Short mmCIF file of C-alpha atoms in Angstrom, two decimals:
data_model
loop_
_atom_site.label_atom_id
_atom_site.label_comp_id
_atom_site.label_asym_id
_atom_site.label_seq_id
_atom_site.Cartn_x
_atom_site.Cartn_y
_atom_site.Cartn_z
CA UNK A 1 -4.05 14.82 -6.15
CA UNK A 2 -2.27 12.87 -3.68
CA UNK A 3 1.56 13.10 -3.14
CA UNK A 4 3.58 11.92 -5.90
CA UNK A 5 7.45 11.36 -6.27
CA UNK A 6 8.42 11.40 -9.69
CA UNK A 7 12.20 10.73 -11.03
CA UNK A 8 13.43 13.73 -13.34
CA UNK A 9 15.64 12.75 -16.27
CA UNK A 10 16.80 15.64 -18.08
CA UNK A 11 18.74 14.70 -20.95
CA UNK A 12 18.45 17.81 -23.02
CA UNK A 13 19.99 20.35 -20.73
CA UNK A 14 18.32 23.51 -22.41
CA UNK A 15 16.78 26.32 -21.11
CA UNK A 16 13.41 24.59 -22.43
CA UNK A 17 13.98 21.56 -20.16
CA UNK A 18 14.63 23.32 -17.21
CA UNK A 19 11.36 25.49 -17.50
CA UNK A 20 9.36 21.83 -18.35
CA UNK A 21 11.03 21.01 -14.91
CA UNK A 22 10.14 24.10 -13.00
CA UNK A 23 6.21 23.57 -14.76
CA UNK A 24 6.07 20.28 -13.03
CA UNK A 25 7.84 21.06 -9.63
CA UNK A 26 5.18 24.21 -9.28
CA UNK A 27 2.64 21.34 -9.66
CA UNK A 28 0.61 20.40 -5.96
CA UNK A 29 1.75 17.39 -4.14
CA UNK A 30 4.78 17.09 -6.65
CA UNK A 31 8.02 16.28 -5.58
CA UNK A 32 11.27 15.53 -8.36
CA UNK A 33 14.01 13.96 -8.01
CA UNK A 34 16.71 14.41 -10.48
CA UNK A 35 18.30 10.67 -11.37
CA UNK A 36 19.73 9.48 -14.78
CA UNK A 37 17.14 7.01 -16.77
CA UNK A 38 18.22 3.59 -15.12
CA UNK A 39 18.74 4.86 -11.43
CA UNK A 40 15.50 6.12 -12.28
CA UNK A 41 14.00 3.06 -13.30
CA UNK A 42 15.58 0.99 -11.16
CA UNK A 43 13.84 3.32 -8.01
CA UNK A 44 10.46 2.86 -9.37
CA UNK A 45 11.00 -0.77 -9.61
CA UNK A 46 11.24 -1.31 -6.22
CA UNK A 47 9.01 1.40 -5.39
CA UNK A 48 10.89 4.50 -4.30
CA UNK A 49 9.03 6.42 -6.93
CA UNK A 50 5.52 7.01 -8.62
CA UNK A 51 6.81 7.32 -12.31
CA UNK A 52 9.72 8.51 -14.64
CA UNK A 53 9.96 11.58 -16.64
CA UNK A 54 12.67 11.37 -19.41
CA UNK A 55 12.98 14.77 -21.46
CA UNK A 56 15.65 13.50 -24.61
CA UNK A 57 18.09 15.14 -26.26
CA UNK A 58 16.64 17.89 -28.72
CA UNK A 59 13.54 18.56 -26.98
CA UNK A 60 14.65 22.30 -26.68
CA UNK A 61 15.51 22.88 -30.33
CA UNK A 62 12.20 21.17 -31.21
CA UNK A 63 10.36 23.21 -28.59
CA UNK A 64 11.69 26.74 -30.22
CA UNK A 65 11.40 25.34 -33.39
CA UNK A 66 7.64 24.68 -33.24
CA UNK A 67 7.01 27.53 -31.27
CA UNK A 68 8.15 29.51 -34.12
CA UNK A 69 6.22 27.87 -36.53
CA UNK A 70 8.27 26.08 -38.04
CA UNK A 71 6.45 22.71 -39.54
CA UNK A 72 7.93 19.27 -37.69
CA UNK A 73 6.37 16.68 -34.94
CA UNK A 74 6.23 18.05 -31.96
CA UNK A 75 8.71 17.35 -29.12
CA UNK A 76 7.96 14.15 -27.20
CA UNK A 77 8.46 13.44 -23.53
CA UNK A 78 8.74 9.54 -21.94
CA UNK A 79 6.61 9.52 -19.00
CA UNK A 80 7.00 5.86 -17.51
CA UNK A 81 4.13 4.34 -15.39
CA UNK A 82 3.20 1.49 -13.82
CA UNK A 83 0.28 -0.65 -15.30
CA UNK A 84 -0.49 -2.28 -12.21
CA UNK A 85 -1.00 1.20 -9.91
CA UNK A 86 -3.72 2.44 -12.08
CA UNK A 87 -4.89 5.22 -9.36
CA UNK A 88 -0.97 6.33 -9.59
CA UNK A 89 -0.83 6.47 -12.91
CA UNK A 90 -4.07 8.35 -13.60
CA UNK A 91 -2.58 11.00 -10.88
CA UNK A 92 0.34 10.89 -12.97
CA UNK A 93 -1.20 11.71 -16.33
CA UNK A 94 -3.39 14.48 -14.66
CA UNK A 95 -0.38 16.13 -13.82
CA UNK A 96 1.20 15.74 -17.05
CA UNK A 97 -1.94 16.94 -18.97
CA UNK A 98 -1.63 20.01 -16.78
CA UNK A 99 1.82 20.86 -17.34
CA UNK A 100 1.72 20.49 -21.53
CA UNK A 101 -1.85 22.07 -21.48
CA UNK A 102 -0.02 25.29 -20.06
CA UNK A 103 3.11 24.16 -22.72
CA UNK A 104 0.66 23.87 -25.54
CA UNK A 105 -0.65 27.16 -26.55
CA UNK A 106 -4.79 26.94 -27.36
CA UNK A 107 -5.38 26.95 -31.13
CA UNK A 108 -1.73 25.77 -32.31
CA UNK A 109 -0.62 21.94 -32.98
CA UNK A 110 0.58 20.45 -29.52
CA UNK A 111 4.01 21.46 -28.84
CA UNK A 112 4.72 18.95 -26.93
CA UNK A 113 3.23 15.20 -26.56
CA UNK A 114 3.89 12.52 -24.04
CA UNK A 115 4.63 9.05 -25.05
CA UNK A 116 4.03 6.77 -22.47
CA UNK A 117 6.33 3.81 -21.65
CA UNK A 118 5.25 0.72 -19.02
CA UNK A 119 7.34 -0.42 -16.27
CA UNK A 120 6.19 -3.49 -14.12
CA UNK A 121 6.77 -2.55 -10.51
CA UNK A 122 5.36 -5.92 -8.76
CA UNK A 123 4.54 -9.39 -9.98
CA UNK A 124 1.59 -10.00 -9.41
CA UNK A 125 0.00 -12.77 -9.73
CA UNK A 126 -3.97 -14.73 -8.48
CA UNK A 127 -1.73 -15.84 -5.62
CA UNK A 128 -0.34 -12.27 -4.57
CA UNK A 129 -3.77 -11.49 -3.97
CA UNK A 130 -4.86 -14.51 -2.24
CA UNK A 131 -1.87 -14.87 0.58
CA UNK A 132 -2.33 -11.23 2.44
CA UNK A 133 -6.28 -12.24 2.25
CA UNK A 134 -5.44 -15.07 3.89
CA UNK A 135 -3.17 -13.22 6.51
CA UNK A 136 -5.95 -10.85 6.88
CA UNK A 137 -8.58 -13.14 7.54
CA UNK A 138 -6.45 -15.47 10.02
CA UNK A 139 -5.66 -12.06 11.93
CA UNK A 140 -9.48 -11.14 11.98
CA UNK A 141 -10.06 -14.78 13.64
CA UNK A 142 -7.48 -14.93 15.85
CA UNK A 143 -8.87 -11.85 18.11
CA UNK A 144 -12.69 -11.89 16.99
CA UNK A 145 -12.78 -15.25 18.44
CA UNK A 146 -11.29 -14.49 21.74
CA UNK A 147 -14.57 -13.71 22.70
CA UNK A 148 -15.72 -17.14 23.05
CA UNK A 149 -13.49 -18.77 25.00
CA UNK A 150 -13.80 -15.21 27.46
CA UNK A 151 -17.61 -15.64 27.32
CA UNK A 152 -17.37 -19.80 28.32
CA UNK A 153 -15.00 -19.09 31.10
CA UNK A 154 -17.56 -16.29 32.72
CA UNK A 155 -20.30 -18.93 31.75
CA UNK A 156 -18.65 -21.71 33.96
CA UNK A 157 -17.79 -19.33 36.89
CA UNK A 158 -13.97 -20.11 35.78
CA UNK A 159 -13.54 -16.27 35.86
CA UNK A 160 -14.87 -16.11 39.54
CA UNK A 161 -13.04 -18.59 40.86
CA UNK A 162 -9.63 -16.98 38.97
CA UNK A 163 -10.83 -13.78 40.86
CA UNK A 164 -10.29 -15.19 44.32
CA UNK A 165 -6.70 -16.26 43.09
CA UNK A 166 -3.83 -14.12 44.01
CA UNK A 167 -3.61 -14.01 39.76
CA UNK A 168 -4.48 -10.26 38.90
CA UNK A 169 -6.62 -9.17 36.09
CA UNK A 170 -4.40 -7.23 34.10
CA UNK A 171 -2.24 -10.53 34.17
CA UNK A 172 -4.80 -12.25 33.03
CA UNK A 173 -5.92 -10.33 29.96
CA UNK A 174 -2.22 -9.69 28.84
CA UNK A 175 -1.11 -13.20 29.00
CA UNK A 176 -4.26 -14.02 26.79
CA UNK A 177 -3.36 -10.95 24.42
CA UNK A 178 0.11 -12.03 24.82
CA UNK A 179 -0.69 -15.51 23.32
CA UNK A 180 -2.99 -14.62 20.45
CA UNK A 181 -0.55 -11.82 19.51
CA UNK A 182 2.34 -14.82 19.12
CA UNK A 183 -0.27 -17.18 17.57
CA UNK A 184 -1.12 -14.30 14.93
CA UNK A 185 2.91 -13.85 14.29
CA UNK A 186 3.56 -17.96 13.92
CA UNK A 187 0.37 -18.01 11.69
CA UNK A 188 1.45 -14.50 9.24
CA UNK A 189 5.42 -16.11 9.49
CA UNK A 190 3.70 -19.32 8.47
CA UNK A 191 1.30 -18.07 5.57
CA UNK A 192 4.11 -15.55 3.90
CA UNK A 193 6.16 -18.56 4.26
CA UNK A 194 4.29 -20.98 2.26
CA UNK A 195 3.45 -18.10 -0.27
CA UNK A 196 6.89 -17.42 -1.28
CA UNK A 197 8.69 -21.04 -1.02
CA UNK A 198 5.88 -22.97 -2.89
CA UNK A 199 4.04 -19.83 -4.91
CA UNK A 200 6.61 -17.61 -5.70
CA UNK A 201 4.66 -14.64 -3.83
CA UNK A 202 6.97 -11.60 -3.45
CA UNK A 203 7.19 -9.67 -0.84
CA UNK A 204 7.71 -5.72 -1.57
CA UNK A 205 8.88 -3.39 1.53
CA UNK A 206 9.86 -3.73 5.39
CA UNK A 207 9.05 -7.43 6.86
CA UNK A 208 9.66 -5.32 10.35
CA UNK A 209 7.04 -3.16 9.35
CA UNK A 210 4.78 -6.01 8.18
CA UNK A 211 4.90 -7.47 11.62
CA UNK A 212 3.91 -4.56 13.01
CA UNK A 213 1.06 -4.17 10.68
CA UNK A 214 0.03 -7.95 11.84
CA UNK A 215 0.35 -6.87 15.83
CA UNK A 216 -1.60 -3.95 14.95
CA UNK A 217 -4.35 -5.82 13.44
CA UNK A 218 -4.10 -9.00 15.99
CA UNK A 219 -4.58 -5.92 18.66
CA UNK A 220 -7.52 -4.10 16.97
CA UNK A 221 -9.32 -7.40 16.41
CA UNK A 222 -8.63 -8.79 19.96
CA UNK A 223 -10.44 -5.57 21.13
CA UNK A 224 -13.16 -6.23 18.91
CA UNK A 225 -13.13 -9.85 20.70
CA UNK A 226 -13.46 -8.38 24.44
CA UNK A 227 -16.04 -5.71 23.09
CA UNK A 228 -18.33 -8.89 21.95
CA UNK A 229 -17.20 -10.96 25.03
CA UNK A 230 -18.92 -7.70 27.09
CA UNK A 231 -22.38 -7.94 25.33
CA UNK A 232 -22.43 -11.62 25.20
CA UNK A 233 -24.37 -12.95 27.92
CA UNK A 234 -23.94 -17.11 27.04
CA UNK A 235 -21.27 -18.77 24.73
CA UNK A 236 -24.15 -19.67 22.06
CA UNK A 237 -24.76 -15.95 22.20
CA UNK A 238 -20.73 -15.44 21.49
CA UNK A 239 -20.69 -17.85 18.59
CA UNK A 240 -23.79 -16.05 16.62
CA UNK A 241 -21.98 -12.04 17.37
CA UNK A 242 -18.78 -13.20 16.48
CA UNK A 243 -19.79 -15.29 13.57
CA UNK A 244 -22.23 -12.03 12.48
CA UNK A 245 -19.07 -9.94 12.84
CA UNK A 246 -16.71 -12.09 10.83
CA UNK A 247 -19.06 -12.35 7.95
#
């Protein structure tokens, strides 16, 4: 299982609870923090954790009581998920099933069952989907197509003549990287703009980090653009690769 961060609420404070705790910190790629119920809800809203364990009050007494044999439900546990992270949430419940298989003892009633609450981390909506595809696809054409322009300069001898300037060719490849990089930043400022005023489109997490996911991409793309620009021998050639490439 991947990492997981999962909010602790322990709101039994028996001996019981703490070994439930200890069962799920031995757990792989399973890291607790301990939080009271809407500190803990509150942090997976907005992402800071996976899900939300709430052990109640009485979960001990039920827990010795039914290990005893004593007749009664068995002890219940809130495990909070989100609906919308279903890969999360089915790392989530393996874990869980793990931890109450070792709790519940083969060939007795369960001991202990989860009941599973829903909390809405993001929402999302046709739209939420459709503005980062946009921003993804307006990234992918802003370097792809560098090629063509590249390939119609070298076509026209416009590169040659540049050469016998005193204009260097590292100048002349950064200010061209240099623009489509700013062109892919006015154009993801411009989308995420329109998404949010007119769409209502949230936007979860860093925007520094977003632009450096968009310079990233402008930059890997743009390389993909000179890579073409080096196997295309005439523009119409440039137009079919890159066009190939996109689709």
């Amino acid at each position: 299982a991947s990492d997981l961060t999962l909010a602790w609420v322990d709101d039994d404070g028996s001996p019981e609870s703490a070994q439930l705790r200890a069962d799920f910190a031995a757990q792989p790629g399973v890291a607790l923090v301990d939080l009271s119920q809407d500190a803990a809800i509150s942090d997976m809203q907005v992402g800071n954790v996976d899900s939300v364990i709430v052990v109640p009050a009485g979960y001990g007494a039920t827990v010795v009581a039914n290990s005893q044999g004593t007749p009664g439900a068995p002890a219940q546990v809130e495990v909070y998920t989100d609906p919308s992270r279903p890969n999360v949430t089915a790392e989530v419940f393996q874990v869980v099933g793990s931890v109450f298989g070792v709790v519940n003892l083969a060939g007795r009633p369960p001991i202990v069952i989860p009941v599973v609450e829903t909390v809405q981390t993001q929402n999302l909506s046709a739209i939420s989907y459709f503005v980062p595809s946009m921003l993804g696809l307006s990234i992918m054409q802003v370097g792809i197509f560098a090629a063509i322009p590249l390939v119609a300069d070298r076509e026209k001898l416009i590169l040659k003549r540049l050469a016998a300037t005193p204009l260097r060719r590292w100048q002349l490849v950064g200010s061209n990287v240099l623009m489509r990089l700013l062109i892919a930043m006015v154009q993801a400022i411009i989308i995420v703009a329109v998404g949010s005023l007119f769409f209502g489109v949230e936007v979860v997490g860093s925007l520094l980090l977003t632009a450096g996911f968009v310079a990233l991409g402008a930059v890997a793309f743009l390389s993909l653009g000179y890579v073409i620009a080096s196997f295309a021998k005439t523009e119409d050639a440039a137009n079919g690769m890159t066009s190939m490439i996109q689709f």
